[in-house]
XYZ file of C-alpha atoms in Angstrom:
556
model
C 77.411 67.762 141.691
C 78.963 70.447 139.471
C 81.702 70.525 136.861
C 84.248 73.341 136.594
C 86.091 73.664 133.270
C 89.167 75.687 132.231
C 90.605 75.948 135.711
C 94.122 77.354 135.303
C 96.793 76.737 137.952
C 100.465 77.633 137.768
C 102.936 74.792 137.262
C 105.537 76.535 139.410
C 104.678 74.583 142.533
C 102.321 71.981 143.914
C 98.969 73.446 144.923
C 96.058 71.936 146.834
C 93.479 72.114 144.048
C 90.469 71.659 146.302
C 91.575 74.551 148.534
C 92.415 76.666 145.478
C 88.921 76.126 144.022
C 87.216 76.836 147.327
C 89.037 80.153 147.659
C 88.768 81.196 143.996
C 84.993 80.663 143.803
C 84.263 81.616 147.437
C 82.533 78.310 148.136
C 80.851 78.652 151.509
C 79.632 75.074 151.918
C 81.761 72.052 152.683
C 83.140 70.217 149.638
C 81.782 66.691 150.144
C 83.183 65.074 147.031
C 85.999 66.181 144.729
C 87.740 64.638 141.728
C 89.790 65.685 138.717
C 88.188 64.916 135.363
C 90.947 66.137 133.060
C 94.402 67.674 133.320
C 96.409 69.174 130.456
C 99.253 71.650 130.128
C 99.493 75.060 128.437
C 103.170 75.796 127.745
C 102.743 78.581 125.204
C 104.027 81.169 127.666
C 107.326 79.697 128.886
C 107.469 82.195 131.768
C 104.039 81.186 133.033
C 103.276 77.548 132.182
C 99.928 76.443 133.534
C 97.989 73.256 134.148
C 94.431 73.331 132.824
C 91.946 71.289 134.853
C 88.382 70.139 134.573
C 87.082 69.046 137.969
C 83.845 67.982 139.584
C 82.761 68.530 143.156
C 79.745 68.263 145.391
C 78.639 70.800 147.963
C 75.186 71.898 149.173
C 72.567 72.379 146.452
C 72.036 76.078 147.106
C 75.735 76.792 146.708
C 75.918 74.705 143.542
C 73.028 76.659 142.024
C 74.754 79.952 142.838
C 77.970 78.840 141.158
C 76.197 77.569 138.024
C 74.333 80.879 137.625
C 77.379 83.064 138.256
C 80.133 81.363 136.214
C 80.070 80.371 132.545
C 82.626 77.599 133.083
C 80.514 75.822 135.741
C 77.621 73.479 135.013
C 75.623 70.684 136.597
C 77.362 67.339 136.217
C 76.351 63.683 136.336
C 78.896 60.888 136.001
C 78.364 58.575 133.056
C 78.630 55.072 134.491
C 79.081 52.075 132.202
C 77.152 49.020 133.302
C 77.888 45.542 132.010
C 74.685 43.763 130.971
C 73.774 40.308 132.274
C 72.440 37.494 130.127
C 69.361 35.385 130.712
C 70.002 32.659 133.294
C 68.923 30.031 130.763
C 71.955 30.972 128.616
C 74.618 30.818 131.330
C 76.221 27.851 129.547
C 77.200 29.999 126.581
C 80.895 29.557 125.844
C 83.300 31.880 124.044
C 86.864 31.207 122.957
C 88.966 34.366 122.729
C 92.196 34.247 120.726
C 94.764 36.704 122.097
C 95.412 38.328 125.479
C 96.100 41.894 124.442
C 93.788 44.674 125.643
C 91.021 43.686 123.199
C 90.999 40.072 124.341
C 91.353 40.883 128.032
C 88.551 43.450 128.163
C 86.334 41.307 125.978
C 86.864 38.460 128.447
C 86.232 40.671 131.483
C 82.987 42.017 130.004
C 81.733 38.583 129.006
C 82.567 36.858 132.258
C 80.934 39.626 134.319
C 77.809 39.101 132.202
C 77.777 35.385 132.944
C 79.370 34.009 129.769
C 81.865 31.151 130.029
C 85.257 32.250 128.638
C 88.376 30.434 127.452
C 91.369 32.666 126.597
C 94.153 31.256 124.461
C 97.511 33.010 124.065
C 100.392 31.822 121.892
C 102.877 33.545 124.197
C 103.700 33.128 127.865
C 102.585 34.629 131.149
C 103.934 38.136 131.563
C 106.437 37.030 134.249
C 108.042 34.500 131.872
C 107.664 36.783 128.878
C 109.817 39.443 130.553
C 112.691 36.945 130.782
C 112.370 36.014 127.102
C 112.320 39.669 126.011
C 115.441 40.569 127.978
C 117.212 37.425 126.809
C 116.630 38.614 123.254
C 117.752 42.170 123.974
C 120.855 41.063 125.875
C 121.864 37.891 124.045
C 120.009 37.886 120.730
C 117.962 34.744 121.519
C 114.570 35.324 119.875
C 111.571 33.275 121.025
C 109.116 33.686 118.127
C 106.137 33.041 120.420
C 107.234 35.061 123.459
C 108.643 38.491 122.681
C 107.709 42.186 122.495
C 104.784 41.369 120.172
C 103.464 38.072 121.570
C 102.534 37.139 125.115
C 100.180 38.075 127.910
C 99.182 41.735 127.676
C 99.904 42.079 123.962
C 102.387 44.377 122.231
C 101.455 47.339 124.436
C 102.964 45.638 127.480
C 106.420 46.530 126.151
C 105.641 50.054 125.027
C 104.946 53.224 126.951
C 101.570 52.006 128.130
C 100.056 55.088 126.484
C 96.309 55.380 127.004
C 95.336 58.481 125.045
C 92.635 58.017 122.427
C 90.435 60.251 120.281
C 87.379 58.015 120.667
C 84.101 59.777 121.457
C 82.703 57.928 124.431
C 79.153 58.729 125.534
C 78.607 55.249 126.974
C 81.410 55.463 129.538
C 83.526 52.616 128.148
C 86.720 54.685 128.215
C 86.244 55.554 131.881
C 85.540 51.902 132.602
C 88.838 50.887 130.944
C 90.885 53.490 132.817
C 89.233 52.737 136.146
C 89.811 49.029 135.585
C 93.530 49.656 135.057
C 93.606 51.636 138.317
C 91.729 48.842 140.102
C 94.464 46.441 139.018
C 97.344 48.669 140.105
C 97.856 51.623 137.747
C 98.383 55.143 139.096
C 95.120 57.043 139.551
C 96.323 59.970 137.438
C 95.639 58.006 134.242
C 91.948 58.738 134.768
C 92.364 62.463 134.151
C 95.715 63.124 132.418
C 95.196 64.388 128.863
C 98.016 62.090 127.734
C 97.819 59.244 130.231
C 100.383 56.491 130.382
C 100.865 53.574 132.758
C 104.511 52.794 132.067
C 105.894 49.447 130.972
C 107.055 48.489 134.465
C 103.657 49.103 136.080
C 101.632 47.695 133.196
C 103.234 44.289 133.685
C 101.861 44.157 137.239
C 98.464 45.419 136.078
C 98.231 42.629 133.502
C 99.232 40.021 136.110
C 96.542 41.258 138.507
C 93.926 41.316 135.760
C 94.729 37.721 134.838
C 94.417 36.549 138.442
C 91.044 38.259 138.771
C 89.771 36.691 135.544
C 90.770 33.262 136.836
C 88.969 33.903 140.147
C 85.869 34.842 138.157
C 85.989 31.514 136.326
C 87.933 32.228 133.129
C 90.045 29.416 131.722
C 93.390 30.701 130.413
C 95.661 28.626 128.176
C 99.193 29.945 127.571
C 101.619 28.795 124.863
C 98.635 27.756 122.751
C 98.628 28.911 119.148
C 95.383 29.277 117.182
C 95.589 27.131 114.031
C 92.118 26.968 112.448
C 88.403 26.626 113.072
C 85.459 24.715 111.633
C 81.804 25.626 112.010
C 78.721 23.451 111.721
C 75.397 25.119 112.500
C 75.919 26.853 115.877
C 78.887 24.745 116.944
C 82.471 25.945 116.419
C 85.556 23.775 116.803
C 88.861 25.593 117.337
C 92.117 23.826 116.577
C 95.075 24.905 118.740
C 98.717 23.856 118.996
C 100.978 23.837 122.031
C 103.950 25.996 121.020
C 106.310 24.045 123.281
C 105.522 20.406 122.418
C 103.545 20.902 119.154
C 100.638 18.820 120.495
C 97.295 19.789 118.952
C 93.906 19.983 120.649
C 90.316 20.981 119.906
C 88.188 23.492 121.809
C 84.425 23.663 121.287
C 82.492 26.898 121.676
C 79.433 28.912 120.640
C 81.386 32.022 119.613
C 84.991 32.590 118.509
C 86.546 36.019 119.076
C 89.700 36.830 117.107
C 91.633 39.430 119.139
C 94.850 38.374 117.435
C 96.967 41.572 117.444
C 98.696 43.335 114.555
C 101.647 40.909 114.312
C 99.847 37.569 113.965
C 100.945 37.230 110.372
C 100.594 33.450 110.126
C 97.022 33.838 111.386
C 96.353 36.537 108.787
C 97.527 34.115 106.092
C 95.113 31.429 107.295
C 92.169 33.792 107.759
C 92.627 35.355 104.301
C 91.440 32.014 102.867
C 88.348 31.639 105.051
C 87.084 35.162 105.930
C 86.474 38.360 103.986
C 89.516 40.621 104.395
C 91.027 43.681 102.758
C 94.295 45.587 102.942
C 94.321 48.732 105.087
C 96.465 51.900 104.910
C 99.140 52.090 107.596
C 102.526 53.796 108.075
C 106.231 52.948 108.357
C 109.435 54.833 109.058
C 112.147 55.268 111.670
C 112.580 55.848 115.408
C 114.229 59.197 116.145
C 116.214 59.562 119.394
C 117.009 62.893 121.129
C 118.231 63.846 124.562
C 115.176 64.407 126.748
C 116.751 67.601 128.081
C 116.712 69.059 124.560
C 112.998 68.281 124.185
C 112.214 69.702 127.632
C 113.962 72.994 126.854
C 112.259 73.274 123.485
C 108.822 72.788 125.032
C 109.199 74.421 128.451
C 111.964 77.015 127.943
C 115.691 77.092 128.586
C 115.321 77.845 132.299
C 112.407 75.496 133.009
C 114.283 73.479 135.663
C 114.870 76.609 137.772
C 111.272 77.853 137.514
C 108.971 74.835 137.672
C 108.770 72.078 140.267
C 106.081 69.844 138.829
C 106.741 69.441 135.108
C 107.197 65.917 133.790
C 109.437 64.981 130.836
C 107.840 66.653 127.844
C 106.238 64.766 124.967
C 105.808 66.258 121.516
C 103.632 65.669 118.467
C 104.535 66.679 114.919
C 102.838 66.353 111.536
C 103.858 67.166 107.979
C 101.781 67.032 104.817
C 103.865 66.660 101.683
C 102.699 66.710 98.079
C 102.242 62.954 97.983
C 101.603 61.821 101.547
C 101.620 62.712 105.196
C 104.316 62.090 107.783
C 103.691 62.174 111.527
C 105.186 61.284 114.869
C 103.704 58.273 116.614
C 104.072 56.630 120.029
C 106.403 59.341 121.351
C 108.163 58.109 124.496
C 109.525 60.792 126.853
C 112.291 59.462 129.091
C 112.233 56.146 127.282
C 114.103 53.752 125.036
C 114.018 52.404 121.505
C 113.558 48.628 121.724
C 114.014 45.686 119.398
C 110.402 44.589 118.829
C 111.027 41.744 116.370
C 108.921 38.580 116.382
C 110.152 36.684 113.315
C 113.527 35.148 112.539
C 115.498 37.059 109.925
C 113.514 40.277 110.421
C 114.064 43.393 112.567
C 111.565 46.038 113.677
C 111.704 48.606 116.490
C 109.310 50.271 118.909
C 109.445 52.740 121.805
C 109.140 52.002 125.532
C 109.308 53.900 128.810
C 108.648 53.181 132.469
C 106.148 55.011 134.640
C 108.690 57.578 135.868
C 109.999 58.214 132.350
C 113.385 58.723 133.921
C 115.850 57.777 131.185
C 117.828 60.645 129.626
C 116.342 60.012 126.199
C 113.267 60.875 124.170
C 112.245 58.873 121.136
C 109.404 58.890 118.662
C 108.446 57.073 115.515
C 108.486 59.370 112.491
C 106.360 57.413 110.041
C 105.224 57.871 106.459
C 101.745 57.024 105.209
C 101.356 53.914 103.071
C 98.229 54.674 101.057
C 95.735 52.412 99.329
C 97.134 53.373 95.934
C 100.552 52.074 97.021
C 99.078 48.589 97.427
C 97.794 45.819 95.212
C 94.044 45.952 95.785
C 93.704 42.316 94.737
C 96.028 41.157 97.529
C 94.602 41.725 101.019
C 97.994 40.807 102.501
C 100.032 43.236 100.397
C 100.743 45.534 103.362
C 101.840 42.600 105.502
C 104.193 41.392 102.775
C 105.631 44.920 102.465
C 106.235 45.021 106.228
C 108.060 41.708 106.043
C 110.221 42.867 103.137
C 111.267 46.040 104.961
C 112.033 44.066 108.131
C 114.145 41.625 106.100
C 116.033 44.562 104.567
C 116.560 45.942 108.076
C 117.882 42.622 109.369
C 120.377 42.339 106.513
C 121.623 45.911 106.873
C 121.989 45.548 110.650
C 123.494 42.073 110.376
C 120.869 40.779 112.780
C 120.972 43.882 115.021
C 119.081 47.180 115.056
C 120.777 49.332 112.371
C 121.222 52.939 113.524
C 122.574 56.106 111.949
C 122.879 59.760 112.805
C 120.627 61.862 110.605
C 123.666 63.622 109.087
C 125.019 60.286 107.841
C 121.602 59.183 106.606
C 121.386 62.295 104.408
C 125.006 62.044 103.324
C 124.365 58.502 102.083
C 121.210 59.516 100.214
C 120.614 61.880 97.316
C 118.964 64.635 99.380
C 120.469 68.055 99.949
C 119.924 70.360 102.903
C 121.405 73.582 104.227
C 121.158 72.362 107.818
C 124.494 72.618 109.610
C 124.434 69.518 111.798
C 125.856 69.359 115.298
C 128.540 66.846 116.208
C 127.483 63.255 116.816
C 126.530 62.451 120.400
C 127.338 58.788 120.919
C 125.655 58.838 124.326
C 122.394 58.491 122.372
C 123.266 54.824 121.842
C 122.351 54.311 125.518
C 118.745 55.026 124.555
C 118.430 51.603 122.894
C 117.362 48.229 124.345
C 118.773 45.419 122.224
C 121.891 44.876 120.149
C 122.573 47.569 117.522
C 125.119 48.485 114.851
C 125.886 51.839 113.248
C 125.089 51.325 109.550
C 124.008 53.066 106.359
C 120.213 52.758 106.587
C 119.349 54.852 103.531
C 118.609 51.785 101.375
C 116.116 49.998 103.616
C 112.920 51.723 102.466
C 111.576 52.548 98.998
C 112.560 55.963 97.684
C 109.127 57.536 98.286
C 109.376 56.826 102.038
C 112.935 58.162 102.324
C 111.971 61.311 100.414
C 108.906 62.015 102.575
C 110.887 61.311 105.761
C 113.625 63.736 104.686
C 111.115 66.487 103.842
C 109.385 66.046 107.204
C 112.637 66.199 109.160
C 113.555 69.491 107.462
C 110.088 70.859 108.275
C 110.231 69.643 111.890
C 113.517 71.508 112.363
C 111.522 74.729 112.039
C 108.676 73.642 114.333
C 110.855 72.399 117.185
C 113.901 74.579 116.728
C 116.987 72.518 115.810
C 115.032 69.233 115.993
C 117.083 67.916 113.075
C 120.122 70.175 113.431
C 121.137 68.613 116.754
C 121.797 65.448 114.747
C 119.489 62.906 116.395
C 120.104 59.181 116.123
C 117.651 57.249 113.948
C 116.900 53.537 114.244
C 115.321 51.247 111.662
C 112.676 50.188 111.128
C 109.304 51.172 112.632
C 106.935 48.903 110.686
C 104.116 47.937 113.046
C 102.407 51.170 113.956
C 99.065 49.548 113.078
C 97.600 46.515 111.375
C 97.970 46.402 107.576
C 94.742 44.387 107.197
C 91.077 44.634 108.064
C 88.931 41.559 108.710
C 85.489 42.653 107.577
C 82.556 42.476 109.982
C 78.914 43.528 109.926
C 76.807 45.764 112.183
C 76.625 42.904 114.702
C 80.460 42.713 114.789
C 80.411 39.304 113.082
C 82.652 38.313 110.192
C 81.481 36.776 106.926
C 80.944 33.616 108.989
C 78.410 34.051 111.802
C 79.695 33.410 115.291
C 83.234 34.547 114.354
C 84.050 38.006 115.724
C 87.135 39.944 114.483
C 88.255 42.232 117.278
C 90.785 44.909 118.193
C 93.870 46.311 116.518
C 94.917 43.210 114.605
C 91.505 42.970 112.945
C 91.781 46.618 111.884
C 89.357 48.239 114.361
C 91.629 49.954 116.882
C 94.873 51.891 117.145
C 96.127 51.638 120.704
C 95.562 50.132 124.131
C 92.347 51.973 125.050
C 90.702 51.795 121.624
C 91.499 48.070 121.451
C 90.056 47.515 124.932
C 86.892 49.412 123.982
C 86.521 47.382 120.794
C 86.832 44.232 122.886
C 84.000 45.484 125.083
C 81.834 46.268 122.060
C 82.358 42.796 120.655
C 81.470 41.306 124.038
C 78.276 43.388 124.112
C 77.380 42.117 120.626
C 77.785 38.520 121.825
C 75.746 39.202 124.952
C 72.908 40.727 122.913
C 72.353 37.331 121.346
C 71.196 36.006 124.689
C 70.011 39.001 126.692
C 66.455 39.973 127.447
C 67.281 43.552 128.409
C 70.230 45.846 129.024
C 69.990 48.127 132.025
C 72.102 51.175 132.780
C 72.038 53.161 135.981
C 68.594 54.805 136.416
C 67.250 53.956 132.950
C 66.645 51.174 130.464
C 68.644 52.034 127.350
C 67.615 49.129 125.107
C 65.173 46.245 125.112
C 65.590 43.252 122.810
C 61.908 42.304 122.444
C 62.613 39.399 120.083
C 63.904 37.167 122.860
C 60.760 37.894 124.866
C 58.607 36.651 121.992
C 57.083 40.067 121.182
């Protein structure tokens, strides 16, 4: 098999890539196997936008050797296949309780159960089918279920986002490919395997999560919904986990050998409990606003004014912007082409927002968080929950300003109500932008929600962005408050074996401070599962070679 990099194909029309490659490189043998490894877009030349592919294919060995010798962008290729280890049969009774059914918890469970470990998953929220009803009831009628909402429930917070799967993780072991292929196995579109900025889409991700749950149950996993983690006690190797039914408040005890805390970045009551029993520290994060544009404006800025007449295959364009001020950085986060701003609140008396889009990204609106760094020096180092308390304060401010709704403002009004001056001549307000919001909203003065240092940095970034994407700020986008949960504000400390300050307790995923998105959280869940398995394994085998042997369990 060979790999071909930097393969450039025009975006003007659909092209049979296999036929294109065969003709371009004069491949005489039959192509027996063909797949796309990566696809990105080069839109620097608006008159000739191209897709850039990396592909792999198999033909006869003689032809492959000729191609490798002749072309610098072609090399021999071997797929890196991740293999889940299997524990010693004598340890098949090992039992793990996993708290949380976001990507970290789900992929931890899948890895463990495939290895032969008994798994119990507990989730304070509801099944995704019921969760959908609760979320829309809140958006439409304002009825918040604090245990079943955009943050809590089967699938985690990412289930009501864009389902974005891009990550910067270096992955020699093949875990990333395993995660993406698993999503496809459970119903995601196959293009997520190779797109440079893959996304599933909120609508499809819900079905994927449902299918994953059903498969886990078939494999023997026990799943308990509407069960809130309360506390744990540990004596020697035995752990007792106290849980509460969120519907009838009845408490129960689960016994296990290992407890995995995949709790998500919004489990604030759990953070408060854990801060008294485990070693934790505050972690830098970021907060700001959601900025809403017309998607057509973003498309034209990225693809050219006449893109719709030239190109057949282009999808709604994303964008990514950064700004480094004197004091701190500002950057776009979770940009949702063809999506919506959504009310992502999970606590009474507090409002926060997020972005969401379906697989087709077919709304008329683009939105992105524009968030400002909260640095270590902004926090009280003696209080590991300082960042969480700051989030809560901002969300309370937001709730009060919006009178229980999402407070929104056009950027021109935001600046008019603040002390900042700009020479930007803003366009007229486009009230159609309000249709890019899911949940009740009110037009309000939002300039007093954040501390001055965040407002100042946000203003400076918006002025700078206006020069990067021409008229980004001048077109007078709508801004919604407040984006507070871009990442966890805490880190639950763990050692090289992924265990906390108490052995047998494993902090995991985004909420514990070790991930920043769906894929990275899923990979961290897999790593934690591997660490648990290594307690009981006598060797780990990958395809064609033994990569590690734990001699201690063999008595050597």
